[in-house]
mmCIF file of C-alpha atoms in Angstrom:
data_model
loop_
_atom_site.group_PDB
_atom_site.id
_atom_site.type_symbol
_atom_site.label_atom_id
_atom_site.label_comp_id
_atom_site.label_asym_id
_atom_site.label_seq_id
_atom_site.Cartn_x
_atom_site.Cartn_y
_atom_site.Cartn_z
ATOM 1 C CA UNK A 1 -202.309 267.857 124.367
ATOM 2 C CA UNK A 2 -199.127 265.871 125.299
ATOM 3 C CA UNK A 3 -201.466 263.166 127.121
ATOM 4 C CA UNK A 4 -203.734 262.784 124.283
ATOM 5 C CA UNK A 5 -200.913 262.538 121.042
ATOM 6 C CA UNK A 6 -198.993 259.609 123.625
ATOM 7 C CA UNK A 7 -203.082 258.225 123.904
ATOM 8 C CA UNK A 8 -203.414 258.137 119.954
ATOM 9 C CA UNK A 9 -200.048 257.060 118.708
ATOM 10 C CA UNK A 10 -200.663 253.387 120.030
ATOM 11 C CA UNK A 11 -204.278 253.372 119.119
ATOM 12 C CA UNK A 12 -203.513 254.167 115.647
ATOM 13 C CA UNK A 13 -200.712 251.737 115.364
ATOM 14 C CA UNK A 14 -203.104 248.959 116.408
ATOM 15 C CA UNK A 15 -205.303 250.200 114.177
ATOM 16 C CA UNK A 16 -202.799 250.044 111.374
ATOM 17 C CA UNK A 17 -201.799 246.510 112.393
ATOM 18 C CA UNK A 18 -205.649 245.519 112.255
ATOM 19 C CA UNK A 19 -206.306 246.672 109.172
ATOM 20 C CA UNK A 20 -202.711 244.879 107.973
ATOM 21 C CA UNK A 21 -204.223 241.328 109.662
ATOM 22 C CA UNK A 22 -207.738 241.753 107.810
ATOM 23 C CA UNK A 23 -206.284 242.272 104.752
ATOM 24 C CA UNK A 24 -203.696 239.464 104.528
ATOM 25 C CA UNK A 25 -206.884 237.490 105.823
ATOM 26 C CA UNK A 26 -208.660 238.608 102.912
ATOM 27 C CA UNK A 27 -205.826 237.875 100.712
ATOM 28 C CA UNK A 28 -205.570 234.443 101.718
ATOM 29 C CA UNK A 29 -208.881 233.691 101.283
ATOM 30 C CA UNK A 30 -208.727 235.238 97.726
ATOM 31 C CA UNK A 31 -205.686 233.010 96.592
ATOM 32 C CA UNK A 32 -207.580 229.585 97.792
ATOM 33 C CA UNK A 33 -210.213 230.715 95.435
ATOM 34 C CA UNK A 34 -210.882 228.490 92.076
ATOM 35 C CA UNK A 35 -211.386 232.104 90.525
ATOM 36 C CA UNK A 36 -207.755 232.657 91.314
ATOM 37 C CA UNK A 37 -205.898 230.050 90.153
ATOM 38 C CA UNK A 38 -207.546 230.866 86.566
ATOM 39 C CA UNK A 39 -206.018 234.178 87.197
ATOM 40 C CA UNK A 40 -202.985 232.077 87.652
ATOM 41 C CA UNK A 41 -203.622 230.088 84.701
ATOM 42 C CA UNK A 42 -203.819 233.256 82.683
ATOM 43 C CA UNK A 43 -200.687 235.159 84.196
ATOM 44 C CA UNK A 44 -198.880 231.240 83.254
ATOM 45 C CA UNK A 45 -199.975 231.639 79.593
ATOM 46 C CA UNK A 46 -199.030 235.240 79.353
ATOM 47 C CA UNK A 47 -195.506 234.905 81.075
ATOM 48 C CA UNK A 48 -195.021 231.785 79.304
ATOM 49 C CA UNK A 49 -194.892 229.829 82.793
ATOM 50 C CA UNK A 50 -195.011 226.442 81.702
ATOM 51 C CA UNK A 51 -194.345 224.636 84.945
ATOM 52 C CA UNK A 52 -197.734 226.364 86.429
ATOM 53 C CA UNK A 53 -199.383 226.228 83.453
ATOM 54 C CA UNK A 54 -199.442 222.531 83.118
ATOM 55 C CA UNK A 55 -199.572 221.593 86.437
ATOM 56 C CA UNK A 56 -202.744 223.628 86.821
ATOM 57 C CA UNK A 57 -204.413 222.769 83.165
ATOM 58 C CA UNK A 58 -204.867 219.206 82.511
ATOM 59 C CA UNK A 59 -204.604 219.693 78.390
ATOM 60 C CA UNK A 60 -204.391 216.417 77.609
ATOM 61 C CA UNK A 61 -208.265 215.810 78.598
ATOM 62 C CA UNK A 62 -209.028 219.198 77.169
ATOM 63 C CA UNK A 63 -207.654 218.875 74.215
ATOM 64 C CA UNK A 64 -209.350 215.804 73.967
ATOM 65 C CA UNK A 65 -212.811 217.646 74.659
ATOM 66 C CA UNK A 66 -211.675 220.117 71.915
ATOM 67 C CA UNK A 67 -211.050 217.658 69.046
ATOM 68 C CA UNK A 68 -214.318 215.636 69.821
ATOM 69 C CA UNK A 69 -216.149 218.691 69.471
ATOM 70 C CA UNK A 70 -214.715 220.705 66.762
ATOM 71 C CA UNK A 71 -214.178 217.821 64.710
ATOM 72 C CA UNK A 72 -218.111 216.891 65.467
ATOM 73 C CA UNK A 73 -219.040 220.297 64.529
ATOM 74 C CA UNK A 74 -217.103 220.044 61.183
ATOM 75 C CA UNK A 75 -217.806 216.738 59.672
ATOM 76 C CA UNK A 76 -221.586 218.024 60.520
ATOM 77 C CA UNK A 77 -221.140 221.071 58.705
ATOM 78 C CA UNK A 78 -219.463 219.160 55.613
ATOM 79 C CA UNK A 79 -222.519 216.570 55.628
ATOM 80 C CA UNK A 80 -224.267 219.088 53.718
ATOM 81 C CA UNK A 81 -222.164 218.934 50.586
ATOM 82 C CA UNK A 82 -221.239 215.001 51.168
ATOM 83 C CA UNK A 83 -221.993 212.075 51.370
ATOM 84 C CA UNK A 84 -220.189 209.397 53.564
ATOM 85 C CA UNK A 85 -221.116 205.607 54.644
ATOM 86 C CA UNK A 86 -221.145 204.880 58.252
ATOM 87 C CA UNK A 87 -217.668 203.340 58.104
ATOM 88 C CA UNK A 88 -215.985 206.651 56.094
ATOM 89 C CA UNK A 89 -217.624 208.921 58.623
ATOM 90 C CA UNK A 90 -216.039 207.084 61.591
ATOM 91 C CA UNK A 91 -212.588 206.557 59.853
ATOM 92 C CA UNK A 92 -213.175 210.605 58.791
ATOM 93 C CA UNK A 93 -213.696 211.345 62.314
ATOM 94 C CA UNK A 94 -210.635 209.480 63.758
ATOM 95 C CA UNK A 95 -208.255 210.300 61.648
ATOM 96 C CA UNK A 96 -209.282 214.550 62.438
ATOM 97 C CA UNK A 97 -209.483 214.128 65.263
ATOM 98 C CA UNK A 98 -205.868 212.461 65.961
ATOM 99 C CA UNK A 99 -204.538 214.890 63.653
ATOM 100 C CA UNK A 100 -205.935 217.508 65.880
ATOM 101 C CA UNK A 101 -205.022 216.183 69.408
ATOM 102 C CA UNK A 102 -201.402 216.010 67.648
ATOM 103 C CA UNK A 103 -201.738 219.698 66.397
ATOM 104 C CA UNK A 104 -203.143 220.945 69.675
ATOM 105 C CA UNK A 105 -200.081 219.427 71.793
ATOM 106 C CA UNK A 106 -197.499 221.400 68.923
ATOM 107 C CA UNK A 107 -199.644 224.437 69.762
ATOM 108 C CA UNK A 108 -199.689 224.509 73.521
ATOM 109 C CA UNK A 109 -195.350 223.448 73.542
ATOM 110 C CA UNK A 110 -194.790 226.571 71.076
ATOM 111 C CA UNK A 111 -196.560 229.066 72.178
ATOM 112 C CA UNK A 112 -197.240 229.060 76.409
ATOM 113 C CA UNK A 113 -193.265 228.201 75.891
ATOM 114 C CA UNK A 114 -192.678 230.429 73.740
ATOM 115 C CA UNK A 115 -195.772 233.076 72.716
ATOM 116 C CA UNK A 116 -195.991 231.939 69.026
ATOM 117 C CA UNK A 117 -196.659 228.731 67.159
ATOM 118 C CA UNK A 118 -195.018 227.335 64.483
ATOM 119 C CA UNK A 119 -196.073 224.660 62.308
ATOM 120 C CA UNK A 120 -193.526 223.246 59.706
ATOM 121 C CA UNK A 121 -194.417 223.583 55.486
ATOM 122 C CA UNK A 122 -196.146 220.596 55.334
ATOM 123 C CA UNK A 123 -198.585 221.309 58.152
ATOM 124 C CA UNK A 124 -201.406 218.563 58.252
ATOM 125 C CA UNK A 125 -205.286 219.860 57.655
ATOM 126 C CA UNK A 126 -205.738 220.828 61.603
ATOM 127 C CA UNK A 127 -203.294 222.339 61.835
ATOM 128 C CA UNK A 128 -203.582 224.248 58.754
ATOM 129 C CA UNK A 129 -207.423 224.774 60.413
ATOM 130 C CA UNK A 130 -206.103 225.873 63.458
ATOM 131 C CA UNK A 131 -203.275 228.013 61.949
ATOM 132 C CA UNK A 132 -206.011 229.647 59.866
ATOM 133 C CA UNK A 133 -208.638 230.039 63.032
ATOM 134 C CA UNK A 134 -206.359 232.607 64.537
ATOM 135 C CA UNK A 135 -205.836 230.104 67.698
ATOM 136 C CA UNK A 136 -202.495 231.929 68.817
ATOM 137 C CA UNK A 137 -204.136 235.407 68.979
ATOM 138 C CA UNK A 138 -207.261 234.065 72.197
ATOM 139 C CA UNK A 139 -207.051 235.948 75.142
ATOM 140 C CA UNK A 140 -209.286 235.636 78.577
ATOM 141 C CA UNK A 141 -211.259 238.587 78.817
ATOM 142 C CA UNK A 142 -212.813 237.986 81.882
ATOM 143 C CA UNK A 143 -214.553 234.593 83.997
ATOM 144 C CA UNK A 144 -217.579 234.470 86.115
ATOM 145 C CA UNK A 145 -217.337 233.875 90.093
ATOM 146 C CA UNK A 146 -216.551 229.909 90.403
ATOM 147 C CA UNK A 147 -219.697 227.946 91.594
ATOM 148 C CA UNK A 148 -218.353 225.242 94.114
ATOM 149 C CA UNK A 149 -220.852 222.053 94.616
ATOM 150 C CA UNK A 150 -219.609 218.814 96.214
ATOM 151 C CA UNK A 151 -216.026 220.143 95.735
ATOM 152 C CA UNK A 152 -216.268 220.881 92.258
ATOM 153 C CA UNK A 153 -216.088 223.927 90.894
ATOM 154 C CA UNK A 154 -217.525 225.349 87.563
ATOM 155 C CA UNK A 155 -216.892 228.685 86.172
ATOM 156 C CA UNK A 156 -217.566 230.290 82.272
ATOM 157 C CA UNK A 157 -214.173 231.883 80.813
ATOM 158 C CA UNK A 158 -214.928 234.399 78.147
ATOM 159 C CA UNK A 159 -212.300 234.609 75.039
ATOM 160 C CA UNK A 160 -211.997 236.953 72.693
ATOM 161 C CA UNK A 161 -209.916 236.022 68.773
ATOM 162 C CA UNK A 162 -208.032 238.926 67.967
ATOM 163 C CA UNK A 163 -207.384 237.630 64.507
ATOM 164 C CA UNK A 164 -211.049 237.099 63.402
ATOM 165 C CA UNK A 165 -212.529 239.341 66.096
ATOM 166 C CA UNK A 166 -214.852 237.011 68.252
ATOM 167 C CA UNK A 167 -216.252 236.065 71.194
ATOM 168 C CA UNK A 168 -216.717 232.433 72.281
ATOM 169 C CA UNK A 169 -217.541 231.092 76.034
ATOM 170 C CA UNK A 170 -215.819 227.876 77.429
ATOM 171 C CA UNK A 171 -217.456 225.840 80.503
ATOM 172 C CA UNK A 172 -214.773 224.588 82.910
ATOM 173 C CA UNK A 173 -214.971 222.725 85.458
ATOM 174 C CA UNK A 174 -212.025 222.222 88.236
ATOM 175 C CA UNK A 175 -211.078 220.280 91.022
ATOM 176 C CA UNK A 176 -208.988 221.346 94.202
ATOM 177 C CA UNK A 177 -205.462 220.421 93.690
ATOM 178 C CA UNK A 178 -204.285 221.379 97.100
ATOM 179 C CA UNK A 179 -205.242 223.944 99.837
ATOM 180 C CA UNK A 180 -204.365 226.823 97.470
ATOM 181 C CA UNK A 181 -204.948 225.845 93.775
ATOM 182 C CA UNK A 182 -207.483 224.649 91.504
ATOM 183 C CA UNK A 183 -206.835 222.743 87.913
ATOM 184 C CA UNK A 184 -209.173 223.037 85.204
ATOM 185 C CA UNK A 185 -209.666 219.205 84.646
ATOM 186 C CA UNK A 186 -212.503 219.243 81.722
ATOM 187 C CA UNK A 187 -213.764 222.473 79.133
ATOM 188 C CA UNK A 188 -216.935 222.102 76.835
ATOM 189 C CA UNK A 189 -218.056 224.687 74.234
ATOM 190 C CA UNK A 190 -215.320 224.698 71.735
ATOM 191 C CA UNK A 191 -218.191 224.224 69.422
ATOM 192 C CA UNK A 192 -219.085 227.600 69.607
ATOM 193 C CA UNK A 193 -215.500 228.173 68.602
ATOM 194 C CA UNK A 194 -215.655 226.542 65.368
ATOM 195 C CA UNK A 195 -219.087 228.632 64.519
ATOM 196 C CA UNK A 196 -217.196 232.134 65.377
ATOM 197 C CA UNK A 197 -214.277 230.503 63.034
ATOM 198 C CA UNK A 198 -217.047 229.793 60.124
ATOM 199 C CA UNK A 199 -218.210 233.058 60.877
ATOM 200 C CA UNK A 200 -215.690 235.160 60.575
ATOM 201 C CA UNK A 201 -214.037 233.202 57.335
ATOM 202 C CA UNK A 202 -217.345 233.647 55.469
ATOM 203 C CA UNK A 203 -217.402 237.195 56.110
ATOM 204 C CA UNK A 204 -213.856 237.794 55.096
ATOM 205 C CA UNK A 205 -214.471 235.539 51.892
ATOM 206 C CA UNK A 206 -217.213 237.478 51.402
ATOM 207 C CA UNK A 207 -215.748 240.719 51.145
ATOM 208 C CA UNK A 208 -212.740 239.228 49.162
ATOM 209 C CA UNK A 209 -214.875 237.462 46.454
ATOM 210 C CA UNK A 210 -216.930 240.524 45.835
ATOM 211 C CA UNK A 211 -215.210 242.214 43.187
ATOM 212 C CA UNK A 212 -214.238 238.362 41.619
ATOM 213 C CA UNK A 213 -217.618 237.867 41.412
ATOM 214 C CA UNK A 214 -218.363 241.001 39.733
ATOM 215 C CA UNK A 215 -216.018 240.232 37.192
ATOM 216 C CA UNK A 216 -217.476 236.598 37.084
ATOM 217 C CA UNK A 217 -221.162 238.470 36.294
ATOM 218 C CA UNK A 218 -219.727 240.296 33.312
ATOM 219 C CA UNK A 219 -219.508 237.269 31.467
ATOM 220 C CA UNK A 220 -221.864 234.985 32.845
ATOM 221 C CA UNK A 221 -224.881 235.452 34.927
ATOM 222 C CA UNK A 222 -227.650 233.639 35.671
ATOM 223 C CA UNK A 223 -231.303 235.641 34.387
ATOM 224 C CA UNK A 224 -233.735 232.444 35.435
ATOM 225 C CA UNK A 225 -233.869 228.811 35.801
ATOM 226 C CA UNK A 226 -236.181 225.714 35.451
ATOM 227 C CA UNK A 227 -236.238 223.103 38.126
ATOM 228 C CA UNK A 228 -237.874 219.772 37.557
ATOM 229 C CA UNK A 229 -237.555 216.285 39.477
ATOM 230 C CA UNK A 230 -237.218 213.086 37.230
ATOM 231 C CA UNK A 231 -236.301 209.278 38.065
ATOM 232 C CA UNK A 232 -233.283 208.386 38.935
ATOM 233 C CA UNK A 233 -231.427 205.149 39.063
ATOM 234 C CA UNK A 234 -233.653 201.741 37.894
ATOM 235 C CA UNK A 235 -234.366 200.993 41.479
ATOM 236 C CA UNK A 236 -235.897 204.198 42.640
ATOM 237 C CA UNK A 237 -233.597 204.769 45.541
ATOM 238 C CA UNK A 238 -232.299 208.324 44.000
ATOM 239 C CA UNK A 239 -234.034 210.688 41.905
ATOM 240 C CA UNK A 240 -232.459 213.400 39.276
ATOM 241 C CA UNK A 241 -233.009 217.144 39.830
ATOM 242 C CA UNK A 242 -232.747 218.542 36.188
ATOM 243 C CA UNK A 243 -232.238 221.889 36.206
ATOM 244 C CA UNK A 244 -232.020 224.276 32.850
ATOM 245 C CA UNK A 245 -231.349 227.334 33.173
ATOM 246 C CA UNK A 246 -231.008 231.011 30.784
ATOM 247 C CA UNK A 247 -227.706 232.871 31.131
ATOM 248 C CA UNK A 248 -226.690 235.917 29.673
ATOM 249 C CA UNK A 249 -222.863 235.340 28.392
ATOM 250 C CA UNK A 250 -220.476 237.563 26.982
ATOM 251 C CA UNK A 251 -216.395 236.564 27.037
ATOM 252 C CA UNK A 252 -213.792 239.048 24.760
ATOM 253 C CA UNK A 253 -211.229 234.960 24.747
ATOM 254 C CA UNK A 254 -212.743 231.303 24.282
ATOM 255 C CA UNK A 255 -213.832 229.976 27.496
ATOM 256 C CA UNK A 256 -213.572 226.088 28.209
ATOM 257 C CA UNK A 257 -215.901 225.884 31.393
ATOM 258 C CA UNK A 258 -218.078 227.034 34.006
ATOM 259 C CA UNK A 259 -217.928 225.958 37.193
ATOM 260 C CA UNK A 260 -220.378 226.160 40.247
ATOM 261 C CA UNK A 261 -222.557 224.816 42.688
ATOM 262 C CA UNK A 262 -226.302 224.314 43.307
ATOM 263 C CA UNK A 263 -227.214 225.149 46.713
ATOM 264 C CA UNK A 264 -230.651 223.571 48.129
ATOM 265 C CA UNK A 265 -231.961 225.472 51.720
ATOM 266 C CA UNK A 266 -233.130 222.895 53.981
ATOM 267 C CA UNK A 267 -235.911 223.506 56.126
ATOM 268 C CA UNK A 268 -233.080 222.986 58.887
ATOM 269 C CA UNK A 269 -231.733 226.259 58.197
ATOM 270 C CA UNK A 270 -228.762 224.496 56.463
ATOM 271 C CA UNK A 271 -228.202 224.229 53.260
ATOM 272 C CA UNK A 272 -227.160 221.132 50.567
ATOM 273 C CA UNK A 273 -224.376 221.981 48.562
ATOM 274 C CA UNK A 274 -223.085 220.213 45.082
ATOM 275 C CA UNK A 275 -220.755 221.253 42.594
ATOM 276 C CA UNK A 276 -221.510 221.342 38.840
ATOM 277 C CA UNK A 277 -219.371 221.926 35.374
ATOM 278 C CA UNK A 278 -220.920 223.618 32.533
ATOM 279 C CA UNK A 279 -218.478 222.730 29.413
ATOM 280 C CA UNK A 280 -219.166 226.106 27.609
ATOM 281 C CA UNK A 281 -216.317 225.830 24.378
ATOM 282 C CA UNK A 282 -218.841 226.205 21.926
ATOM 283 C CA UNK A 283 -220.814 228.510 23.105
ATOM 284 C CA UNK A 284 -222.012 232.215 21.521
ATOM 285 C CA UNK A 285 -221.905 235.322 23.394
ATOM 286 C CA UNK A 286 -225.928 236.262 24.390
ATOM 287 C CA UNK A 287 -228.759 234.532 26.369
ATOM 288 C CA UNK A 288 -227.666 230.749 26.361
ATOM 289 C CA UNK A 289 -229.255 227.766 28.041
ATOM 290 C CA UNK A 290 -227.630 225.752 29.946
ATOM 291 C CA UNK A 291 -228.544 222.121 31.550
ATOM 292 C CA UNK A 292 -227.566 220.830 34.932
ATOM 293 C CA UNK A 293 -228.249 217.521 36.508
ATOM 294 C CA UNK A 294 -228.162 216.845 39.970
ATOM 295 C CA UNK A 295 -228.794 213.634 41.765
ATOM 296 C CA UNK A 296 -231.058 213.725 44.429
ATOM 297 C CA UNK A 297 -229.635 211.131 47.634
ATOM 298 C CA UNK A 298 -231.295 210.027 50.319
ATOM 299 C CA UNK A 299 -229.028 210.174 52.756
ATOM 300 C CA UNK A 300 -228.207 213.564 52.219
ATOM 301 C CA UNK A 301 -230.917 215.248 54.355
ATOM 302 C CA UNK A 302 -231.904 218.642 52.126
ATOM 303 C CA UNK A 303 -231.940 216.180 49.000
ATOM 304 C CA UNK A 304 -234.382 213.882 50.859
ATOM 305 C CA UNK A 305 -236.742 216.597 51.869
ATOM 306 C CA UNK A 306 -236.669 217.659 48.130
ATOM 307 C CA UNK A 307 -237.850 213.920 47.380
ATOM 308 C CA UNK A 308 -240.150 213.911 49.868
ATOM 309 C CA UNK A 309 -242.013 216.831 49.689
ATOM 310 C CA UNK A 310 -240.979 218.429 46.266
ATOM 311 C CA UNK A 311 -238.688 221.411 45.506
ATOM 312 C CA UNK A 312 -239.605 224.869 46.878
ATOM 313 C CA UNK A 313 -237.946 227.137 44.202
ATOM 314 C CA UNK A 314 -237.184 229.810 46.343
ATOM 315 C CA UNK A 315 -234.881 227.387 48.688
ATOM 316 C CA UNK A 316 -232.964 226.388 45.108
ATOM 317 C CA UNK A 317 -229.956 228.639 44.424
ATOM 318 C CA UNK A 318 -227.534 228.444 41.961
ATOM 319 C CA UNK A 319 -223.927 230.044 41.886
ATOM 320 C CA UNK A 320 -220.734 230.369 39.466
ATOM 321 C CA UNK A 321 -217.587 230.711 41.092
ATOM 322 C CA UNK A 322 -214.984 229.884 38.400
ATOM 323 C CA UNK A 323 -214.706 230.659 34.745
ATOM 324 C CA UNK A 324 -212.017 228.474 33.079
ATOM 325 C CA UNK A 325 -210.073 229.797 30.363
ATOM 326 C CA UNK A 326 -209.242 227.927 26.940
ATOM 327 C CA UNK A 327 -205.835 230.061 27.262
ATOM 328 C CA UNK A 328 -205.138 228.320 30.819
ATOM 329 C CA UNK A 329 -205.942 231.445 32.924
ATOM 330 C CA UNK A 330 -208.771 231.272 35.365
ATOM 331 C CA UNK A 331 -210.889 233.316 37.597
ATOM 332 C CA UNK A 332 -211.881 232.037 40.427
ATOM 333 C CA UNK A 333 -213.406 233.157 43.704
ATOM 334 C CA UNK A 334 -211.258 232.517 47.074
ATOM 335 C CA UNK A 335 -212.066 228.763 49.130
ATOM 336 C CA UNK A 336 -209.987 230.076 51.743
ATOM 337 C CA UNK A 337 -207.774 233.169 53.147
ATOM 338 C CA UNK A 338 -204.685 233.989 51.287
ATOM 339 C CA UNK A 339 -201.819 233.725 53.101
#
């Protein structure tokens, strides 16, 4: 018995020391993974590690990538309601997106420095936008095993924004920085960002405006409308949308005006959006009629479709969202988040 325990003792140290070798082999390997310098990355933003952080991220190019496709995404979504020369949409589009490189390098200073961002009283529109997004609240919530071709590596990182309680994917791609680390050098899909953004704003608004629009309905709401398409200006280049329309309205104090928008549903799946005043002083409480006017551009893509092919009246919508008061009061339904 003596024999076999002296026999044993030095087998199972070796096989201690084995196991010991194999997995600080295995550990090695691990850490000269692209996988795990993102873990890195993540531990750096979390700890507020700025020294690794930077030296592993190379934000100036990605927020680069960021503004170019955010601010894409937005002036896109804002065609529908505007309309913008070739020279105002470039001059739009530079001047966002410098204001949101400038905002995105405030953000990243404040908060992997410190965990919180903060962006003085006069904050400029992006950063108002990203303030608003819920930008400070993203967190990784997991990333898919790095692909490696021709010594660059591409991997998805998943996000989730705690604030407005989304999802939204980022491509990165990363190049080896040494024998044990990997920097993210370029990130696409921040588009998808700004939809989960739109998203979750409209849903919010939504539920905020619902009782404002109930009081809205109980003194004016829209029973049916007329649509018919007339000439425009004296060259024929735009066309008038004339629009009359029966609503029933009731008001206990003189109101001085109406205000909405016609919406127009493109066959895009997005919709044309223009504003409209109804000057209502002298009107009497009961079924009213009510004219509206729209001009019909061509360079606004649901109005052209309208000229082209005539209007559908089920894609034609129209919506109050603020009832001016002679008295000075208003009611009015929320454009964005209270603070």
């Amino acid at each position: 018995m003596k024999k076999f325990l002296i026999i044993a003792v030095p087998l199972v140290l070796v096989a201690f020391v084995a196991m010991g070798v194999c997995s600080w082999q295995a550990m090695q390997k691990v850490q000269t993974l692209p996988t795990y310098s993102i873990k890195l990355i993540r531990d750096a933003a979390e700890n507020h590690d700025t020294e690794t952080f930077y030296r592993l991220v190379d934000t100036e190019k990605i927020i680069e990538i960021a503004a170019e496709e955010i601010i894409t995404a937005k002036i896109n979504d804002g065609l529908n309601s505007m309309t913008y020369s070739t020279l105002e949409l470039s001059n739009e589009y530079e001047n966002l997106r410098e204001d949101f490189i400038n905002a995105g390098k405030i953000f990243l200073k404040d908060y992997i420095s410190t965990g919180k961002v903060n962006f003085s009283a006069d904050s400029t529109e992006m950063q108002e936008w990203l303030k608003n997004s819920g930008v400070d609240t993203c967190t990784i919530n997991n990333y898919s095993n790095a692909v490696v071709r021709d010594g660059v590596a591409y991997s998805t990182v998943n996000f989730h924004n705690g604030a407005m309680n989304f999802d939204f994917a980022v491509e990165i791609t990363m190049q080896r920085l040494n024998d044990n680390e990997w920097r993210i050098v370029e990130a696409k899909g921040f588009e998808g960002y700004y939809l989960g953004v739109i998203r979750a704003l409209k849903i919010r608004l939504e539920s905020l405006n619902a009782p404002i629009q109930d009081k809205i309905a109980e003194t004016f709401i829209v029973k049916n409308f007329d649509a018919e398409i007339t000439d425009g200006d004296e060259y024929g280049f735009s066309q008038n949308l004339k629009i009359s329309l029966d609503a029933d309205f009731f008001s206990d104090k003189p109101v001085e005006k109406i205000i909405g928008r016609v919406i127009i549903d493109g066959r895009d799946g997005k919709a044309g959006i223009t504003p409209f005043e109804l000057e209502i002083t002298n009107a009497e409480n009961g079924v009213q009629t009510f004219e509206i006017n729209k001009i019909l551009n061509p360079f606004v893509k649901q109005d052209s479709d309208v000229m082209k092919r005539g209007l559908r009246k089920s894609a034609l919508h129209i919506e109050v969202t603020e009832i001016d008061y002679l008295d000075g009061t208003i009611l009015k339904e929320y454009e964005r988040l209270p603070e």
